[in-house]
PDB file of C-alpha atoms in Angstrom:
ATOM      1  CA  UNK A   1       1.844 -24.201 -19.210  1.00  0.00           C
ATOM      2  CA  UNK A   2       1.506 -20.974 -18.264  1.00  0.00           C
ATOM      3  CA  UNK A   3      -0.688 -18.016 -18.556  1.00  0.00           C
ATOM      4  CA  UNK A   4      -0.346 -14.465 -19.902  1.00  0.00           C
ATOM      5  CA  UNK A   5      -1.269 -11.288 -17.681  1.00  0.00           C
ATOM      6  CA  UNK A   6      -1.599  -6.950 -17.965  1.00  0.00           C
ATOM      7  CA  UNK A   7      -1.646  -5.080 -15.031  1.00  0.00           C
ATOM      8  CA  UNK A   8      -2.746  -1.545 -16.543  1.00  0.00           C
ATOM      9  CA  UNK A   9      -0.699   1.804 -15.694  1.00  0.00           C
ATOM     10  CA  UNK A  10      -1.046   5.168 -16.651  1.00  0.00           C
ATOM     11  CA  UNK A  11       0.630   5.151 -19.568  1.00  0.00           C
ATOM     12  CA  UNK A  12      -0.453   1.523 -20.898  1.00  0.00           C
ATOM     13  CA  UNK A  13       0.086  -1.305 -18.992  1.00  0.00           C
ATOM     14  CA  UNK A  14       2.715  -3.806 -17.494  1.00  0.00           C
ATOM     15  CA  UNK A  15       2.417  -7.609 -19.329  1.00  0.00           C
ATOM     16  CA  UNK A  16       3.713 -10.862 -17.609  1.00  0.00           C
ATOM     17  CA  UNK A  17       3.775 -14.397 -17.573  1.00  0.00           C
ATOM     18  CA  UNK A  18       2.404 -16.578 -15.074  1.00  0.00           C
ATOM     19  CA  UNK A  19       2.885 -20.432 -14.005  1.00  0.00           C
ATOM     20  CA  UNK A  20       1.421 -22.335 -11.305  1.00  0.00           C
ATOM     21  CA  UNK A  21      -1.565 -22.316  -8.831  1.00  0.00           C
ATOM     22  CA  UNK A  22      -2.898 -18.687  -8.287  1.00  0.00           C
ATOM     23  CA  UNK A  23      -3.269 -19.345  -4.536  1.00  0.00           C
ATOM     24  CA  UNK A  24       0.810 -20.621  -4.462  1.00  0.00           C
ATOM     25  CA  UNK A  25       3.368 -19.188  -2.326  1.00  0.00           C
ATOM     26  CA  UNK A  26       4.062 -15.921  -4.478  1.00  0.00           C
ATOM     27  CA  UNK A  27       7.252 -15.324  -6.222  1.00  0.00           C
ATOM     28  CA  UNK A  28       7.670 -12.241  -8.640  1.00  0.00           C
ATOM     29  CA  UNK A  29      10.597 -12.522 -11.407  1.00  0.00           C
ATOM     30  CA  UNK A  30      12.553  -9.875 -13.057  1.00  0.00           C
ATOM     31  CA  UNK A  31      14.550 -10.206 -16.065  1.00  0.00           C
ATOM     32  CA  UNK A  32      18.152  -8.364 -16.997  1.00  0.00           C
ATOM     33  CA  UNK A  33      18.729  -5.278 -18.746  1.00  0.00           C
ATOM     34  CA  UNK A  34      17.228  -5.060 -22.481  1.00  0.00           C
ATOM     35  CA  UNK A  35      15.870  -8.833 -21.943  1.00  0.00           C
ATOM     36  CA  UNK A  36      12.468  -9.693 -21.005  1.00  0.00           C
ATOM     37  CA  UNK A  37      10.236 -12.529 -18.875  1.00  0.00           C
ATOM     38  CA  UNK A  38      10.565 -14.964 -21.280  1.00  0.00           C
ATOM     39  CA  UNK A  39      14.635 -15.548 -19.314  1.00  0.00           C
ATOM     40  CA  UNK A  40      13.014 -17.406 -17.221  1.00  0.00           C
ATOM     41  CA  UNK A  41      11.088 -19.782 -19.393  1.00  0.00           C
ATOM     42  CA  UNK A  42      13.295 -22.961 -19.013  1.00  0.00           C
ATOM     43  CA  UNK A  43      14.073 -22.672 -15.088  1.00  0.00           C
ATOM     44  CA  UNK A  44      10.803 -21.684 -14.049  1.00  0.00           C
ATOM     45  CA  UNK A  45       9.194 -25.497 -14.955  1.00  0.00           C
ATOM     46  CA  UNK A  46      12.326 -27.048 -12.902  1.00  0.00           C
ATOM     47  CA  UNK A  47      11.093 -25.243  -9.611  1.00  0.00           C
ATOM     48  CA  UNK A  48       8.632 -26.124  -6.845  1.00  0.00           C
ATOM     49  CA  UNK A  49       5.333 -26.606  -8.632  1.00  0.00           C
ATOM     50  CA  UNK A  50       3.580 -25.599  -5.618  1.00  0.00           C
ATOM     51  CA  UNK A  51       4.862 -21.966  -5.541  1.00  0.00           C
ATOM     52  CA  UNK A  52       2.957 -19.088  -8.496  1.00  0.00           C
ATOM     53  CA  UNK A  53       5.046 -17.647 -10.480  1.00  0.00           C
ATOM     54  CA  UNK A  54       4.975 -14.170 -12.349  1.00  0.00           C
ATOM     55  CA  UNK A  55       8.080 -12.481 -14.238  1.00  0.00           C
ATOM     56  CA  UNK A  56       7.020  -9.380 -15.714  1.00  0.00           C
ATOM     57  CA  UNK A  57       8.322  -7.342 -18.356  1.00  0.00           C
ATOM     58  CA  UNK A  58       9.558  -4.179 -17.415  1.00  0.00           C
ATOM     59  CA  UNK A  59       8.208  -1.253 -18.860  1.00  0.00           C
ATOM     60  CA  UNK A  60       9.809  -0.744 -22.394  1.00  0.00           C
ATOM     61  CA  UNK A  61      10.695  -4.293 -22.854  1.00  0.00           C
ATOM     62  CA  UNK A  62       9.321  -7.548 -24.078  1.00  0.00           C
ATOM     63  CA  UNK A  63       5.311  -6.945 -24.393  1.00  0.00           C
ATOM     64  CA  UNK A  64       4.915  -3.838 -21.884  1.00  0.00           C
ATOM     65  CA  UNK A  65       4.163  -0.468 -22.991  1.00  0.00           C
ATOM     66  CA  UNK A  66       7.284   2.049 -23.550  1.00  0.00           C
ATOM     67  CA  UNK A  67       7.081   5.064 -21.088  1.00  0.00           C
ATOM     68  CA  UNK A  68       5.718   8.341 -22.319  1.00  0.00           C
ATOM     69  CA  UNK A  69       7.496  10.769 -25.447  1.00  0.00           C
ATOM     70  CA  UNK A  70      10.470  12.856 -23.691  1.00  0.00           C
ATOM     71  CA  UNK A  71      10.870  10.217 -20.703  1.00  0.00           C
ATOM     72  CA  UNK A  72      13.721   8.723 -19.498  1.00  0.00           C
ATOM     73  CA  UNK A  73      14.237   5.508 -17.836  1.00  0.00           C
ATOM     74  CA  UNK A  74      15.260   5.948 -14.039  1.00  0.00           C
ATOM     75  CA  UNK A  75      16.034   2.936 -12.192  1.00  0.00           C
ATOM     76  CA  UNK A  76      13.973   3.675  -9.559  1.00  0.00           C
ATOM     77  CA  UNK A  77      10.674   3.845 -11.896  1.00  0.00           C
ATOM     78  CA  UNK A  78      11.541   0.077 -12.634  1.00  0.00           C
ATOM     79  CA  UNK A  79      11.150  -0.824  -8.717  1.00  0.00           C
ATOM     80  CA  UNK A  80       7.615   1.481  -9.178  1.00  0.00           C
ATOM     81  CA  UNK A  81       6.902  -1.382 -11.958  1.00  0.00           C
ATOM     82  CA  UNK A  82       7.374  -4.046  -9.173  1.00  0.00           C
ATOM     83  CA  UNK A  83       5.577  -1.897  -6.495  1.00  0.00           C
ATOM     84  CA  UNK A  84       2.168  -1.526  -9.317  1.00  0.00           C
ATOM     85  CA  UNK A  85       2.535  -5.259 -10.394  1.00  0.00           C
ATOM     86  CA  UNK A  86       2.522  -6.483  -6.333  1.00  0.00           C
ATOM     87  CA  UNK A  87      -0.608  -3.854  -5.903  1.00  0.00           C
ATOM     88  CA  UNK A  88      -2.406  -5.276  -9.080  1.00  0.00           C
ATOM     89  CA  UNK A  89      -1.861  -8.900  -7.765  1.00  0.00           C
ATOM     90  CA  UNK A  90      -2.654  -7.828  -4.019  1.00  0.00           C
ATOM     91  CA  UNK A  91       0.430  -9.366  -2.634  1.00  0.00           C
ATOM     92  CA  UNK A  92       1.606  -8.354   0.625  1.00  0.00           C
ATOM     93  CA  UNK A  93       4.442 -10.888   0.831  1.00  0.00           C
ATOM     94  CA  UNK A  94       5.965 -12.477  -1.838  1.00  0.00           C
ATOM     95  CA  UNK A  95       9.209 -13.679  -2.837  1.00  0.00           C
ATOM     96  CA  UNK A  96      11.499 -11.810  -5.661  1.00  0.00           C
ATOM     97  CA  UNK A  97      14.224 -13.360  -8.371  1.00  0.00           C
ATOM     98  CA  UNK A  98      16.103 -11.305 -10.243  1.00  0.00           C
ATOM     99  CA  UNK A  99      18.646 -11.663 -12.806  1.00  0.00           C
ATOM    100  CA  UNK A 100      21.201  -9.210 -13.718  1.00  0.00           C
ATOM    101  CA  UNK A 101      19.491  -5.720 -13.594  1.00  0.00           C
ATOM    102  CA  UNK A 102      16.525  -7.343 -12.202  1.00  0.00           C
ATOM    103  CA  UNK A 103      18.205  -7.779  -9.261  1.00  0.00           C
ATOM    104  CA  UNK A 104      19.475  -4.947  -8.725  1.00  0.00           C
ATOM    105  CA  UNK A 105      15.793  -3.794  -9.237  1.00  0.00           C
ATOM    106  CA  UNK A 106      15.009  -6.818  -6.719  1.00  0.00           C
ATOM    107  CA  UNK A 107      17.841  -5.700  -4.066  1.00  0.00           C
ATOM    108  CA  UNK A 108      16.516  -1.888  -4.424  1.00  0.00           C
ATOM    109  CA  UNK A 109      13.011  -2.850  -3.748  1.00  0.00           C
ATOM    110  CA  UNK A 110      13.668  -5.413  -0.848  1.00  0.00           C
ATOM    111  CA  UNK A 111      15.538  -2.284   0.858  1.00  0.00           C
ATOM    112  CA  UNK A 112      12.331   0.019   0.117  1.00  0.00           C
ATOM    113  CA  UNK A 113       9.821  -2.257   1.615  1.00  0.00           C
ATOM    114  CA  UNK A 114      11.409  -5.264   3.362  1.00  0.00           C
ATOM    115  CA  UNK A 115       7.875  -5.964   4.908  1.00  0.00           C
ATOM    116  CA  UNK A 116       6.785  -7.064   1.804  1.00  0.00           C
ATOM    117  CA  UNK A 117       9.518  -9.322   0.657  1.00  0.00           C
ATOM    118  CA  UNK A 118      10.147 -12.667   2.341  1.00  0.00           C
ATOM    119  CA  UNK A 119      12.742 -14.063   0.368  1.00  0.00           C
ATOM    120  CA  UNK A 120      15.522 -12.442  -2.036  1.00  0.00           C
ATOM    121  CA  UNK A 121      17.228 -14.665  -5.081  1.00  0.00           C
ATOM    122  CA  UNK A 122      20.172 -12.867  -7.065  1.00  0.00           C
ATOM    123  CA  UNK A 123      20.960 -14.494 -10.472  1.00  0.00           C
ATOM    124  CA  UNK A 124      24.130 -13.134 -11.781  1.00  0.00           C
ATOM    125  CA  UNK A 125      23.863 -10.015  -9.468  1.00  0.00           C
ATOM    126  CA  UNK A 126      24.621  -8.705  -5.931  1.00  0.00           C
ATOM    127  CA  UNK A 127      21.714  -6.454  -5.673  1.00  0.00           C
ATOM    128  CA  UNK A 128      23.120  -3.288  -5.941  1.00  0.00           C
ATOM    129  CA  UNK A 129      24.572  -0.842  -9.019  1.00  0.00           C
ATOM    130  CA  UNK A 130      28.035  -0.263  -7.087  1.00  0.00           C
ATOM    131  CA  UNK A 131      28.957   3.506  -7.698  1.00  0.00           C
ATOM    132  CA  UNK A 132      31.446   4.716  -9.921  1.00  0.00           C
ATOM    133  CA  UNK A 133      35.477   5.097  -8.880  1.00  0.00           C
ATOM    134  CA  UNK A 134      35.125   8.919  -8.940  1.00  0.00           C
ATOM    135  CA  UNK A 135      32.891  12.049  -8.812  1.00  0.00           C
ATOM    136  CA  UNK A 136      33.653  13.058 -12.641  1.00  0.00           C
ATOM    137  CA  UNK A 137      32.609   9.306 -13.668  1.00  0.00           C
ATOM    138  CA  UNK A 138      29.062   9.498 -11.987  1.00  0.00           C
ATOM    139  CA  UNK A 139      28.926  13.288 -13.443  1.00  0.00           C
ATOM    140  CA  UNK A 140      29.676  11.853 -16.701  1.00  0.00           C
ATOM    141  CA  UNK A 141      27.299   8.975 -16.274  1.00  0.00           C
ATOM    142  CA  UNK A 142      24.107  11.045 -15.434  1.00  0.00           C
ATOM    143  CA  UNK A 143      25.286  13.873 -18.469  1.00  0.00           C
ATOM    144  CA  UNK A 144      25.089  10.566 -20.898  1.00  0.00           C
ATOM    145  CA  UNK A 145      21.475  10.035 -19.330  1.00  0.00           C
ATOM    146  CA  UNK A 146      20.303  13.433 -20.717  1.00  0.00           C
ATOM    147  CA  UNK A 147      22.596  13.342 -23.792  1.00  0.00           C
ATOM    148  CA  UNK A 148      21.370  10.295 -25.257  1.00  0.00           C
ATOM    149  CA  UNK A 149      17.704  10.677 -24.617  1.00  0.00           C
ATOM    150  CA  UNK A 150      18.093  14.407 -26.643  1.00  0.00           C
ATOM    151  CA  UNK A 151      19.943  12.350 -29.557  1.00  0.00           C
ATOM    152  CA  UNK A 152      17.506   9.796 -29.993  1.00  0.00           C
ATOM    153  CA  UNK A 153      14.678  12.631 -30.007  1.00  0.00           C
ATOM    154  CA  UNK A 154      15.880  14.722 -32.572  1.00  0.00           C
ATOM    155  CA  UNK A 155      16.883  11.621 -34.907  1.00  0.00           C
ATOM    156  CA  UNK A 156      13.173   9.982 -34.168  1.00  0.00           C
ATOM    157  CA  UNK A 157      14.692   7.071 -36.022  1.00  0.00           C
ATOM    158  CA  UNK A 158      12.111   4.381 -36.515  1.00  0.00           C
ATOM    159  CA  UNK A 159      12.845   0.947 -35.248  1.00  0.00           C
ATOM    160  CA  UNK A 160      14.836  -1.537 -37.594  1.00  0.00           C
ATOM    161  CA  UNK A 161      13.249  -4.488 -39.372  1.00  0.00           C
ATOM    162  CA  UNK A 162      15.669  -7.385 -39.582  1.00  0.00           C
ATOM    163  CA  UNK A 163      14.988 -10.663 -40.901  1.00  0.00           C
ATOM    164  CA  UNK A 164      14.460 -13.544 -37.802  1.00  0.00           C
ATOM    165  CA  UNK A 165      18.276 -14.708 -38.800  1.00  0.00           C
ATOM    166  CA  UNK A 166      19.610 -10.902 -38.863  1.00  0.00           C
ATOM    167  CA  UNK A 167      17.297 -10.228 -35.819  1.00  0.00           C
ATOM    168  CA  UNK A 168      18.891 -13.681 -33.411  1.00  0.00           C
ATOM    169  CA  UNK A 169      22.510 -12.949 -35.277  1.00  0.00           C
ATOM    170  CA  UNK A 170      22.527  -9.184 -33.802  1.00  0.00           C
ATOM    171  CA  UNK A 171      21.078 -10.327 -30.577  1.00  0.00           C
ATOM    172  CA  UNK A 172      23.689 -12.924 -30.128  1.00  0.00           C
ATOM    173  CA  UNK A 173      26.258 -10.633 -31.153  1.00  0.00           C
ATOM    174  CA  UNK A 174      25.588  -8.626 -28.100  1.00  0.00           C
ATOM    175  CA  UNK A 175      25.576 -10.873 -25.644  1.00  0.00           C
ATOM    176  CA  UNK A 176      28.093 -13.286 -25.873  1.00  0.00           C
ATOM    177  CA  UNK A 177      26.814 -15.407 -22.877  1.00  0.00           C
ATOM    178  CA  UNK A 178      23.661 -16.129 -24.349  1.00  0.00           C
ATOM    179  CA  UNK A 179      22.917 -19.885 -26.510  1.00  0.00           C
ATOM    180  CA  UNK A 180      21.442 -19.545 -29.885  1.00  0.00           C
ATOM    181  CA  UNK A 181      18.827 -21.139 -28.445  1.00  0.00           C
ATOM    182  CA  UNK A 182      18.599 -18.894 -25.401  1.00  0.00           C
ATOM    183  CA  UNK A 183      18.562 -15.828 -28.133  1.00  0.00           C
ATOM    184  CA  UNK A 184      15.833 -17.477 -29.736  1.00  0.00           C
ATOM    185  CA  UNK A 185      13.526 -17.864 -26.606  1.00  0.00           C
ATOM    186  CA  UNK A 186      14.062 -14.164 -25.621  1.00  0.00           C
ATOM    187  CA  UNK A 187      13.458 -13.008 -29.465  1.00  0.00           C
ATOM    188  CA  UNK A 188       9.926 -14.675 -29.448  1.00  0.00           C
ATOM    189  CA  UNK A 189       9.051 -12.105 -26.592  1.00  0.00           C
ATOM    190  CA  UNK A 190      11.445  -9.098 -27.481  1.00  0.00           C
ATOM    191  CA  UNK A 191      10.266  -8.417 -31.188  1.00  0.00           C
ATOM    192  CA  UNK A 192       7.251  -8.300 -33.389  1.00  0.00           C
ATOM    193  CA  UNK A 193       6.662  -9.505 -36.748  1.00  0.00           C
ATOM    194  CA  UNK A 194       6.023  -6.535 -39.254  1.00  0.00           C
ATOM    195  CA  UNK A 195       5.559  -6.860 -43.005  1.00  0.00           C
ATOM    196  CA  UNK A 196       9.341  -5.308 -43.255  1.00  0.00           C
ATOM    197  CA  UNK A 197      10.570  -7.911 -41.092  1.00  0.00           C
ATOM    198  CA  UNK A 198      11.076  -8.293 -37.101  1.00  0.00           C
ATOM    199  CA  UNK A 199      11.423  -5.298 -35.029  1.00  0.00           C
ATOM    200  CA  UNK A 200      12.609  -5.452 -31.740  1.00  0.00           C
ATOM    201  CA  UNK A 201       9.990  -4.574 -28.933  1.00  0.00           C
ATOM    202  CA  UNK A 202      12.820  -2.727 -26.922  1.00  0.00           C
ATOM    203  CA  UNK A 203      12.516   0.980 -26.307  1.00  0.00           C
ATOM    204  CA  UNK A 204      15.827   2.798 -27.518  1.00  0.00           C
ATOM    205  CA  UNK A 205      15.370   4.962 -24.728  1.00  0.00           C
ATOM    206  CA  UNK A 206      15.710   2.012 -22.165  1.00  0.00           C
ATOM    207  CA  UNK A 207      19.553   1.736 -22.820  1.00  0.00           C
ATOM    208  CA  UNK A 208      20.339   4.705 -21.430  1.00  0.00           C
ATOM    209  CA  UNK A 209      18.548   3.801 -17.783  1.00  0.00           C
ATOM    210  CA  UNK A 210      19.559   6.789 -15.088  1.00  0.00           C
ATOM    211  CA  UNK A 211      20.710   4.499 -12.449  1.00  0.00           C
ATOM    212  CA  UNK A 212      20.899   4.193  -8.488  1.00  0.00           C
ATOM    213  CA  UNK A 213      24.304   4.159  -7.484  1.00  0.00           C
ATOM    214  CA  UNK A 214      25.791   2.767  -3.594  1.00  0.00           C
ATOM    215  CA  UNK A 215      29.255   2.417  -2.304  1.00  0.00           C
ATOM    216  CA  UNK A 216      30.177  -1.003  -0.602  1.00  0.00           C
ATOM    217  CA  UNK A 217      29.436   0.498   2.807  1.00  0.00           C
ATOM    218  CA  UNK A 218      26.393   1.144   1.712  1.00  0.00           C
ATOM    219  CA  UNK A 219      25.636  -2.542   0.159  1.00  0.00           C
ATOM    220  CA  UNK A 220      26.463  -4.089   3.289  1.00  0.00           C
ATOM    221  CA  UNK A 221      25.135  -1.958   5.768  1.00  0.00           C
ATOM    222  CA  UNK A 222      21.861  -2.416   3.218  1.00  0.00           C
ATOM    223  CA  UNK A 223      22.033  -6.456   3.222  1.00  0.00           C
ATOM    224  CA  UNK A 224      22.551  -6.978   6.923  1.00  0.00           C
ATOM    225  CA  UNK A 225      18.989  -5.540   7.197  1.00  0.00           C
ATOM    226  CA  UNK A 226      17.636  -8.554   5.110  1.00  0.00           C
ATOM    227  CA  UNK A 227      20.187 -11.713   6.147  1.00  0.00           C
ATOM    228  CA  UNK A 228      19.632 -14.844   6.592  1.00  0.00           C
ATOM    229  CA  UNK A 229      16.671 -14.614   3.712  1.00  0.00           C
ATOM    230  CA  UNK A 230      19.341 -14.079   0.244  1.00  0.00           C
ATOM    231  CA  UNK A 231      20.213 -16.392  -1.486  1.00  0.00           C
ATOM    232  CA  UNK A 232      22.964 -15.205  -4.533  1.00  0.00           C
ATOM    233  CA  UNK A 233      24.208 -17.263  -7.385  1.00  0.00           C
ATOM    234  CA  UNK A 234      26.838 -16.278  -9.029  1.00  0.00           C
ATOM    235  CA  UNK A 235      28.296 -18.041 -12.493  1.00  0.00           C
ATOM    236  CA  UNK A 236      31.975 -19.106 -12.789  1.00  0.00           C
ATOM    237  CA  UNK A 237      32.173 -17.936 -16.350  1.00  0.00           C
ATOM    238  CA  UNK A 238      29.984 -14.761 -15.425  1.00  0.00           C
ATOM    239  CA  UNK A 239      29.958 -10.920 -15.099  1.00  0.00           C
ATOM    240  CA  UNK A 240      30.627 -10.721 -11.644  1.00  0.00           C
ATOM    241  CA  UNK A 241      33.986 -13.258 -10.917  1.00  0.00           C
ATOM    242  CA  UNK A 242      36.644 -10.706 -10.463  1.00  0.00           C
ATOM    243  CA  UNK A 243      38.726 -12.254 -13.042  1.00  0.00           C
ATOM    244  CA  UNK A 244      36.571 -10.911 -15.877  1.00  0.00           C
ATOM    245  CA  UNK A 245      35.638  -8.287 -14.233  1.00  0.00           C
ATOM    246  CA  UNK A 246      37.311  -4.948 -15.721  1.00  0.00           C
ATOM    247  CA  UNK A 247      39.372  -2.893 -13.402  1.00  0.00           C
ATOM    248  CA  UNK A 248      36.932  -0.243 -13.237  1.00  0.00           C
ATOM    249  CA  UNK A 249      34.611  -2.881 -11.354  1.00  0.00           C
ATOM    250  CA  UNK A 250      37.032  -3.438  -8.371  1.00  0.00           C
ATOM    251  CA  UNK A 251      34.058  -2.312  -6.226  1.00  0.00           C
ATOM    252  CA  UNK A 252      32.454  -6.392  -7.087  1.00  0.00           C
ATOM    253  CA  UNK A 253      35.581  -7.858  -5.850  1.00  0.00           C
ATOM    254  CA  UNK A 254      35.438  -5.584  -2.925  1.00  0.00           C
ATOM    255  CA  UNK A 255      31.950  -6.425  -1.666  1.00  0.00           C
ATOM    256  CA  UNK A 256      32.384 -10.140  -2.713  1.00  0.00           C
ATOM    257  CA  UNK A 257      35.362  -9.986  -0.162  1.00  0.00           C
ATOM    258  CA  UNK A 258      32.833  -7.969   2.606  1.00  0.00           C
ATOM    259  CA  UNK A 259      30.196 -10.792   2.136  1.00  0.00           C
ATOM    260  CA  UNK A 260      33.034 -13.371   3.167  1.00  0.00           C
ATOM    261  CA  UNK A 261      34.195 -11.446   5.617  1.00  0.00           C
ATOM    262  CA  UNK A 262      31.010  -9.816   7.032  1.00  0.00           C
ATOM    263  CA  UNK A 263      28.120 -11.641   5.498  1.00  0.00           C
ATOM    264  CA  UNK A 264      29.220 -15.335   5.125  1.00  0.00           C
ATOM    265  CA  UNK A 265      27.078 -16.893   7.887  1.00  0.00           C
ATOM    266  CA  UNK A 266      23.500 -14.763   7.009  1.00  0.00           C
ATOM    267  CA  UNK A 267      23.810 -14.719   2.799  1.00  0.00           C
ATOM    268  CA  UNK A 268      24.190 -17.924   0.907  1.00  0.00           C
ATOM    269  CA  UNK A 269      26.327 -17.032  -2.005  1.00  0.00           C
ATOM    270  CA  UNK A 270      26.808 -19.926  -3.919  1.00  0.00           C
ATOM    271  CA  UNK A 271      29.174 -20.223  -7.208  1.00  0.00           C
ATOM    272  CA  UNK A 272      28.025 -22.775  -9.763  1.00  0.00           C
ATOM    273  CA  UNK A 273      29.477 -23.500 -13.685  1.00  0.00           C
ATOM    274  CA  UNK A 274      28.108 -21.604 -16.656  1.00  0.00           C
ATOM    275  CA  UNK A 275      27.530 -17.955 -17.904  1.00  0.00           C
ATOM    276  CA  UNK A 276      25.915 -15.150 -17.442  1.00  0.00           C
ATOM    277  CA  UNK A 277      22.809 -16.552 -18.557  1.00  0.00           C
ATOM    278  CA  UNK A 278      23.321 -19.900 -16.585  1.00  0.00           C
ATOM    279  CA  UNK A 279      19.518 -19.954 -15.428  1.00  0.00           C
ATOM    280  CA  UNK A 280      18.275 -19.785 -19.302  1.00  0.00           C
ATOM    281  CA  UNK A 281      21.401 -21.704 -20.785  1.00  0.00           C
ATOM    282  CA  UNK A 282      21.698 -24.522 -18.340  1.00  0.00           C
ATOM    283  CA  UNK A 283      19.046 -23.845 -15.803  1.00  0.00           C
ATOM    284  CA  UNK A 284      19.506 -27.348 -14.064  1.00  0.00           C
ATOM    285  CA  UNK A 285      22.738 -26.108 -12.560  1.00  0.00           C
ATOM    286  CA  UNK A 286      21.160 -23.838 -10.501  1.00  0.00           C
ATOM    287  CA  UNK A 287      17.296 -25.048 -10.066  1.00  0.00           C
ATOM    288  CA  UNK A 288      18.224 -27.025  -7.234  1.00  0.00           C
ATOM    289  CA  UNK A 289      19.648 -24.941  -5.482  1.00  0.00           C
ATOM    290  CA  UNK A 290      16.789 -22.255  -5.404  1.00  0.00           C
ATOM    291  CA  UNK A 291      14.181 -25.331  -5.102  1.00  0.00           C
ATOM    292  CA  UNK A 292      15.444 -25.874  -1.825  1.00  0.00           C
ATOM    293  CA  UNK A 293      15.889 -22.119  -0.758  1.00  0.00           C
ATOM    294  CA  UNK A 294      12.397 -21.683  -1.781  1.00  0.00           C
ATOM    295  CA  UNK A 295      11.205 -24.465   0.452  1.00  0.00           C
ATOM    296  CA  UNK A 296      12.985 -24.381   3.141  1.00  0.00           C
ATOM    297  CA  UNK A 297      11.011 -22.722   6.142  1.00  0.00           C
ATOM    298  CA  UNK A 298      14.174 -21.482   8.186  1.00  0.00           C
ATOM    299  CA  UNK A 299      15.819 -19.814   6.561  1.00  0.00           C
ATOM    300  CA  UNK A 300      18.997 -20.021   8.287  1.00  0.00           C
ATOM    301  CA  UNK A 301      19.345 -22.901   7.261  1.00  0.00           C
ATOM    302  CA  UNK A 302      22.354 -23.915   5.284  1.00  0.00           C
ATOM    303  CA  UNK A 303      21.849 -25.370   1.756  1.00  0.00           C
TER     304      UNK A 303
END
């Protein structure tokens, strides 16, 4: 069972999920990019039932309030979301999860304030947004920022109503990783029932996030800060093996190779079957695995 929580913030407020004993070891989840706390619905039960558990919705997903009109969505004012959430709950240590863009979120906010995080767990992500090839890509990228946000203000197109079919269908359809039932978990958090039909929750402006870019010198200088406390899962069939990776994203294969090369004794990087969405999909692959990083009290311990 679990519980449902809203921290308020200035512009609304911040809704999560909870599971487990209030007084519990602490451990915050954050969801990927456009998803929302309901990701972690099936792995969540499978893990220490000792330990509390909150995943949040970003602002502008799932059930949290979109940002205010002419706003865009910075990465950095998602790790503010974690920051307000860890105030509301008065946690001064805590473990953070994160899948995907959560933990990148995660791997941003364990650098900002490593006195406050005990333990790091990367789902389908190596904590970072790795920087672009070239200076006229990242120009390009932080033009589209501005771009896009203008667009969708001058069209003020309201949302779409789709029946629940049309509504999992489209889902689905953009992320290929993802189970019809998976889709169907996340769609009972991401969109509301109107008379037209379901509309998804979503803020348009959220997929055009300004993001926080490093190089891999940066990532590893970055992780050797907080080693021997990350624990990173990566999927065999994910985003991040370099064979699927697109050429563009050499930069993964390149600080893959620095963690085995650099990192391999103080980061537990650990490749298991499945998808991008492993944890929601098949999340008995990998709840072992962070059941016993999440108990273990050294840990440099090996799993």
């Amino acid at each position: 069972m679990f519980s449902e929580l809203k921290f308020p913030v200035p512009w609304g407020h911040v809704a999560a999920k909870a599971w487990g004993p209030s007084e519990g070891h602490p451990v915050l989840c954050l969801h990927g990019w456009l998803d929302n706390a309901n990701t972690f619905d099936k792995l969540i039960p499978l893990l220490p039932r000792d330990c509390y558990y909150v995943a949040m919705d970003f602002s502008g997903h799932g059930l949290s309030s979109h940002r205010p009109a002419g706003c865009s969505y910075h990465f950095l004012d998602y790790v503010t979301d974690v920051r307000r959430v860890a105030a509301a709950l008065q946690w001064r240590r805590f473990t953070l999860m994160g899948h995907s863009m959560g933990g990148a979120v995660a791997g941003m906010f364990c650098f900002l304030y490593p006195e406050m995080v005990d333990k790091l767990i990367l789902l389908e992500s190596l904590g970072f947004l790795l920087a672009p090839e070239d200076t006229e890509a990242w120009l390009k990228s932080k033009r589209r920022v501005i771009d896009r946000l203008l667009s969708l203000e001058a069209k003020q197109q309201a949302p779409k109503a789709r029946s629940p079919e049309a509504a999992l269908q489209r889902l689905l359809e953009a992320n290929s990783h993802l189970t019809a039932e998976g889709g169907a978990i996340l769609l009972q958090r991401g969109a509301t029932e109107t008379p037209a039909g379901l509309v998804y929750n979503r803020d348009m402006r959220a997929r055009t996030q300004s993001r926080e870019f490093f190089t891999v010198e940066q990532c590893v200088k970055l992780l050797q800060k907080i080693q021997d406390r990350v624990l990173i899962i990566v999927s065999q069939d994910g985003l991040l093996v370099p064979h699927n990776l697109p050429s563009r994203n050499h930069f993964v294969k390149a600080l893959q190779e620095a963690f085995e090369s650099t990192l391999k004794e103080h980061i537990q990087l650990v490749e298991v079957p499945g998808s991008h969405f492993v944890h929601l999909n098949e999340p008995e692959v990998v709840s072992g695995i962070i059941s016993s990083f999440l108990t273990m009290q050294n840990t440099r311990a090996r799993l």
